[in-house]
Tab-separated table of C-alpha atoms in Angstrom:
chain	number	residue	atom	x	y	z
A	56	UNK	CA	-10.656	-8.948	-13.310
A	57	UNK	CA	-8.715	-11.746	-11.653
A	58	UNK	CA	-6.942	-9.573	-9.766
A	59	UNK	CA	-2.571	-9.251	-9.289
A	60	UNK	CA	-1.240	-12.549	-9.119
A	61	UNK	CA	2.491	-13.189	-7.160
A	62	UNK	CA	4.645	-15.770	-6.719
A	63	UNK	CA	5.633	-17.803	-4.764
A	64	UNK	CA	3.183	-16.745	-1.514
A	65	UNK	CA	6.540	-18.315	0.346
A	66	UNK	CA	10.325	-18.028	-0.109
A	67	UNK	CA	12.833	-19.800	2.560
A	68	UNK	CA	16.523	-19.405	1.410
A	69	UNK	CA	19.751	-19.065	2.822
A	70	UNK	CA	21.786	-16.107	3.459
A	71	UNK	CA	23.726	-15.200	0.564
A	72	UNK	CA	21.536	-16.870	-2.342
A	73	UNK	CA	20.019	-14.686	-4.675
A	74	UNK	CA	15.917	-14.941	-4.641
A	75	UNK	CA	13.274	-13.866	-7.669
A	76	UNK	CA	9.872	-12.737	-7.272
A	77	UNK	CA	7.455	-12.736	-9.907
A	78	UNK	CA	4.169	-10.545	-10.157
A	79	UNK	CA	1.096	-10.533	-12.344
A	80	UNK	CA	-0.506	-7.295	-12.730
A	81	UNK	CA	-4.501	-7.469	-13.268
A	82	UNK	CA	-4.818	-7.380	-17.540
A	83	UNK	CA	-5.696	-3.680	-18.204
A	84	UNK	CA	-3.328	-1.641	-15.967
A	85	UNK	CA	-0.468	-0.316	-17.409
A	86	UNK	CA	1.348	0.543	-13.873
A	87	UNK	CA	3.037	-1.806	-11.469
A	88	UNK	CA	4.544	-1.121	-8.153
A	89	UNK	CA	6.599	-2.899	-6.012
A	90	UNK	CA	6.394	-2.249	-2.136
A	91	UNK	CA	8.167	-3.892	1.146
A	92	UNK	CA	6.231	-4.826	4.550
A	93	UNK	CA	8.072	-5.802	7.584
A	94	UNK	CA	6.492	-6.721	10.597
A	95	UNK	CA	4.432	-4.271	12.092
A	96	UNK	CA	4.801	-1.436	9.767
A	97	UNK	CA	3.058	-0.635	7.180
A	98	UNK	CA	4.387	-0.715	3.188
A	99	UNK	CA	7.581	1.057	2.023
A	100	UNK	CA	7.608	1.693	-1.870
A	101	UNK	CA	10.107	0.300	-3.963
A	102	UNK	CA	9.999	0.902	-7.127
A	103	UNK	CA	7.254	1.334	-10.224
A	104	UNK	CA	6.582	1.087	-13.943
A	105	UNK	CA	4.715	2.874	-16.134
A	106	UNK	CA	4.294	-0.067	-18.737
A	107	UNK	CA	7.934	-1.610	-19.729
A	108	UNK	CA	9.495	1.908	-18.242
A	109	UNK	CA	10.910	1.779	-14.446
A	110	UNK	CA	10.205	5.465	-13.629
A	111	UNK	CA	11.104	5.183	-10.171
A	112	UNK	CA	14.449	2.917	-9.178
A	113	UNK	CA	15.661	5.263	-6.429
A	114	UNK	CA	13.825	3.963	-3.645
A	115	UNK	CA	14.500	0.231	-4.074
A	116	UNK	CA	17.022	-0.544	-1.028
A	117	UNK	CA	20.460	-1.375	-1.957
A	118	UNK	CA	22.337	-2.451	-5.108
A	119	UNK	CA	21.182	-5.713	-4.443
A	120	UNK	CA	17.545	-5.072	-5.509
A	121	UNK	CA	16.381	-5.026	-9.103
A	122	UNK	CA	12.970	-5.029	-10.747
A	123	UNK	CA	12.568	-5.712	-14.334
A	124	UNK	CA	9.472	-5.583	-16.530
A	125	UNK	CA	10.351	-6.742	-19.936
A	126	UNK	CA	7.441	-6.475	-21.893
A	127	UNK	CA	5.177	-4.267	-20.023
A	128	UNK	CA	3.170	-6.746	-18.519
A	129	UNK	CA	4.410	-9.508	-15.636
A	130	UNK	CA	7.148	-7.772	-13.016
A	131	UNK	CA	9.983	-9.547	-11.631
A	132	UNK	CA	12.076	-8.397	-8.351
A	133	UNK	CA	15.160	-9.685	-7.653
A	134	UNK	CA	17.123	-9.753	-4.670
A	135	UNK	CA	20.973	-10.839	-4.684
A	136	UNK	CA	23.012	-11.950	-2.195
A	137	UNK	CA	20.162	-11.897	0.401
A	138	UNK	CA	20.801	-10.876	3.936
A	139	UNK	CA	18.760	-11.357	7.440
A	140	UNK	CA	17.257	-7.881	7.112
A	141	UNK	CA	15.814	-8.940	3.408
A	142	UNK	CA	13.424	-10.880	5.823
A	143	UNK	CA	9.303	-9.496	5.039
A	144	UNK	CA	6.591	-9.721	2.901
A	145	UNK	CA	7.025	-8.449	-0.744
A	146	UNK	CA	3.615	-6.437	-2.217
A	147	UNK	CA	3.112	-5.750	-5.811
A	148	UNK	CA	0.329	-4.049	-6.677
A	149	UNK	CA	-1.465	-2.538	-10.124
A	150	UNK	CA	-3.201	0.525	-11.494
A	151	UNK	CA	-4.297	2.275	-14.522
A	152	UNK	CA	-2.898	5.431	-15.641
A	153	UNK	CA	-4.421	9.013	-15.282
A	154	UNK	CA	-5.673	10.294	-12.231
A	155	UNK	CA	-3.486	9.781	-9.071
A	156	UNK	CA	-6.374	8.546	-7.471
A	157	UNK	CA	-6.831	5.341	-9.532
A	158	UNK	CA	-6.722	2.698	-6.580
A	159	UNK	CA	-3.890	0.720	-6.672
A	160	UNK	CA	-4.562	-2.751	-6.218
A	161	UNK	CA	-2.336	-5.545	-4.415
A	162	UNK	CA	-1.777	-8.894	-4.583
A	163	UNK	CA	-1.159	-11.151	-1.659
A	164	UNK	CA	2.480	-10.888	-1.450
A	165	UNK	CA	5.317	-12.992	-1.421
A	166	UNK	CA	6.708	-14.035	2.390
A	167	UNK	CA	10.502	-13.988	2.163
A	168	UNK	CA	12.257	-15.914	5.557
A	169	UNK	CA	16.440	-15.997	5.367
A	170	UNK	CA	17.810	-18.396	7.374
B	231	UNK	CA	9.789	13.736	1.858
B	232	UNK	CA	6.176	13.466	3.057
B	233	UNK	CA	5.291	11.533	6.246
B	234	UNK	CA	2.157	9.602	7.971
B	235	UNK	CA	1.782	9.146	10.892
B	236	UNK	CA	-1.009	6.261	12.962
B	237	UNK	CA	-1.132	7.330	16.523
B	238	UNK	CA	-3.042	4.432	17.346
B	239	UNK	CA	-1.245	0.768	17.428
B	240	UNK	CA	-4.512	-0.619	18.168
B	241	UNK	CA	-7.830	0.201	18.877
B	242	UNK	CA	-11.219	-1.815	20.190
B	243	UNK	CA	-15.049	-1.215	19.441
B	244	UNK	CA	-18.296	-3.360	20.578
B	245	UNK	CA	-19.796	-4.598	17.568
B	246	UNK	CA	-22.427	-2.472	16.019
B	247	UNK	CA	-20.296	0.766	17.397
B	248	UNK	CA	-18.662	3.501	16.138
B	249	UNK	CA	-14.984	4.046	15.451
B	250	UNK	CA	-12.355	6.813	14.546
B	251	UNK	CA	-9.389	5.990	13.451
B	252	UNK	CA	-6.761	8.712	13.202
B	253	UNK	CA	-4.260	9.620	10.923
B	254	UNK	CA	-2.172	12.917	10.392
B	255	UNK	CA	0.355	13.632	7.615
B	256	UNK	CA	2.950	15.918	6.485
B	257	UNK	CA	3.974	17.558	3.725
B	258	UNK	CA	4.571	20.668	1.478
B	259	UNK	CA	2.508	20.042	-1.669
B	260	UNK	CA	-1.045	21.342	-1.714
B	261	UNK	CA	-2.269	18.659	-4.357
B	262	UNK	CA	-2.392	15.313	-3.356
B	263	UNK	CA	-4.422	12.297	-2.474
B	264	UNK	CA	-5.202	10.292	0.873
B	265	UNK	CA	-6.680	6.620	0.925
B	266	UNK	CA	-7.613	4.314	3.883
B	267	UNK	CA	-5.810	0.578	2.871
B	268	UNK	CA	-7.605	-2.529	5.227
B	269	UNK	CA	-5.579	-5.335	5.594
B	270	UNK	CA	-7.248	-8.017	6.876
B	271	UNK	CA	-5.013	-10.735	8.345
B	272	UNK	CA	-3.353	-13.105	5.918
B	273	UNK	CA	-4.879	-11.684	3.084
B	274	UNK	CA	-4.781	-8.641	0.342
B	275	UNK	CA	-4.664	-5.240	1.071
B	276	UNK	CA	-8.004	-3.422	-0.161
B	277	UNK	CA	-8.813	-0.179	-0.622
B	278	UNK	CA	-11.797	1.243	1.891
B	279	UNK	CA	-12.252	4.828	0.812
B	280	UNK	CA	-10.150	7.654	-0.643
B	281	UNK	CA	-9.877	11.770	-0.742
B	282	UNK	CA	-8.807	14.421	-2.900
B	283	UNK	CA	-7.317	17.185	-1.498
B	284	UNK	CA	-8.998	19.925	-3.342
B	285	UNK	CA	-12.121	18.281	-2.456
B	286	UNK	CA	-13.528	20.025	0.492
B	287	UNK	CA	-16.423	17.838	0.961
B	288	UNK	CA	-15.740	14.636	2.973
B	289	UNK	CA	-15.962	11.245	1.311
B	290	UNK	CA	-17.708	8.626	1.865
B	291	UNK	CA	-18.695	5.168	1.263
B	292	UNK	CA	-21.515	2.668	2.850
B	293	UNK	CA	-20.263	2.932	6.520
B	294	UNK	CA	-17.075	4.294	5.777
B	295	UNK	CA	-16.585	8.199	6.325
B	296	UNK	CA	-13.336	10.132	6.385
B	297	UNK	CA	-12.440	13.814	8.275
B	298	UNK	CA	-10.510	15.902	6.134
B	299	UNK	CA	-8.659	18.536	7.188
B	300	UNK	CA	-6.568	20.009	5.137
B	301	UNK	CA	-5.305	22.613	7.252
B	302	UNK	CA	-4.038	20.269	10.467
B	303	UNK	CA	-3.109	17.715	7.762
B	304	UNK	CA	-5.763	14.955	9.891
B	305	UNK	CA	-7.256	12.614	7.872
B	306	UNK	CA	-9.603	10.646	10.328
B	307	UNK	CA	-11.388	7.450	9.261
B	308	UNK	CA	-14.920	6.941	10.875
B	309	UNK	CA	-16.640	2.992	10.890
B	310	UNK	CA	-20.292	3.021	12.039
B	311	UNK	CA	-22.174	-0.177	13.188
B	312	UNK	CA	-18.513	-1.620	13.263
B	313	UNK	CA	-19.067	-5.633	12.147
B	314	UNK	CA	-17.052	-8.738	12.681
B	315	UNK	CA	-15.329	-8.295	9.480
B	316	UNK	CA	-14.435	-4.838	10.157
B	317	UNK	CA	-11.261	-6.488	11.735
B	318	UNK	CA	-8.050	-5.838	10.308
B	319	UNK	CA	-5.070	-3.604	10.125
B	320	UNK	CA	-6.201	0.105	8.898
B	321	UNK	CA	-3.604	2.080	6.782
B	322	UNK	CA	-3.342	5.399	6.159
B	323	UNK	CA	-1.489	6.548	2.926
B	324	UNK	CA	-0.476	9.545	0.956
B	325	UNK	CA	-0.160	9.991	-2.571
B	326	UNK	CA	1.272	13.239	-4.373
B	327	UNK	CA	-0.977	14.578	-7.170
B	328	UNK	CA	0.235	13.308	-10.926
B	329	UNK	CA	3.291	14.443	-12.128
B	330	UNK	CA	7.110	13.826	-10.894
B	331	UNK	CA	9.169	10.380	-10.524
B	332	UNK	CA	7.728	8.826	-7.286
B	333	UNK	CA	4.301	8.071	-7.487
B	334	UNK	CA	4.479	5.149	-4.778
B	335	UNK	CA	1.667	5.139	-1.867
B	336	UNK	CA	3.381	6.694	1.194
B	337	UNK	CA	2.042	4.449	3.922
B	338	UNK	CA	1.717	4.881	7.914
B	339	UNK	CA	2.410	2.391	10.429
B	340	UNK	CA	-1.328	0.858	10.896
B	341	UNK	CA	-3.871	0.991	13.489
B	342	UNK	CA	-4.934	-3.073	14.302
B	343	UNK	CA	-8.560	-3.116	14.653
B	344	UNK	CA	-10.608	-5.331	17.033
B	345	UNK	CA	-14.018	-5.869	16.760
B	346	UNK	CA	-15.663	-7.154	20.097
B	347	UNK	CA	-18.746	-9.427	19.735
């Protein structure tokens, strides 16, 4: 168990550029979540997979957000056109399937900063 | 949509101390799941215990004991002989039983956690 990987850990860009995230889920677990943590709250859900299936999209933020996971195994998020409020700390985190209350577990997150 | 709610920005113990953290939550399902998240700072977010719902009994793990209930929709988290690496941000979060599109952790916004030597 080497636990969910994500990259970068830090992302500075300019307003307007377009910005990719990239998360690896631990080996075994089939689900893969994407969540959003701005400073001082606590994680908003974005979006999840159930291997290469998005079965939740409706949360992610704007038209500008996108999650892909091609192959049922590494997760990318994509952000276009970035704006000043894009600004937080991206989480990704992994599970098995079954029970609800298979622990999800996170990675370290990717910092976004727009300047 | 089901909300959490942290009454508690921030909260101090004396090392070796106990703490309650508090946490109260709403919804209309009757099946779900509820799971304490630390977040220590700079680093992952790790699971510290977790409840059923149609468990009655309370969980617990090590030093780590929740108060469930159901009815007032409080889901309390207890720390005895609080250490130094007890400190962190504490989140509450909700999870709807199997079954449905979202299946995302519903999160509250964090109690911060200070440990005094």
């Amino acid at each position: 168990d080497t636990g969910v990987s994500q990259n970068p850990r830090h992302k500075i860009t300019k307003r307007g550029q377009n910005v990719t995230f990239r998360c690896d889920p631990i080996s075994e677990h089939n689900r893969l979540y994407w969540y959003r943590q701005t400073l001082g709250q606590g994680p908003e859900f974005l979006t999840y997979f159930q291997n290469e299936a998005q079965l939740e999209k409706s949360r992610l933020l704007s038209d500008r957000f996108s999650a892909e996971r091609p192959k049922g195994s590494f997760s990318t998020l994509e952000i276009q056109r970035t704006e000043q409020g894009d600004s937080a700390m991206y989480l990704c985190a992994s599970s098995r399937a079954g029970k609800s209350n298979q622990p999800q577990h996170f990675g370290d997150g990717t910092r976004l900063s727009i300047l | 949509a089901q909300t959490v709610t942290q009454s508690q920005p921030e909260m101090s113990v004396q090392e070796a101390e106990t703490v309650t953290l508090s946490c109260t939550y709403d919804t209309s399902e009757s099946d779900y799941y509820l799971f304490w998240y630390k977040q220590p700072p700079s680093r992952q977010m790790i699971l510290v215990i977790r409840q059923e719902a149609y468990k009655q009994q309370n969980a617990t793990e090590n030093r780590f004991s929740v108060n469930f209930q159901k009815a007032a929709k409080s889901f309390s988290l207890k720390i005895s002989d609080s250490q130094l690496g007890d400190a962190a941000m504490y989140f509450c979060a909700y999870r709807r039983r199997e079954g449905g599109g979202a299946d995302g952790l519903t999160f509250g916004k964090g109690t911060h956690l200070i440990i005094q030597p």
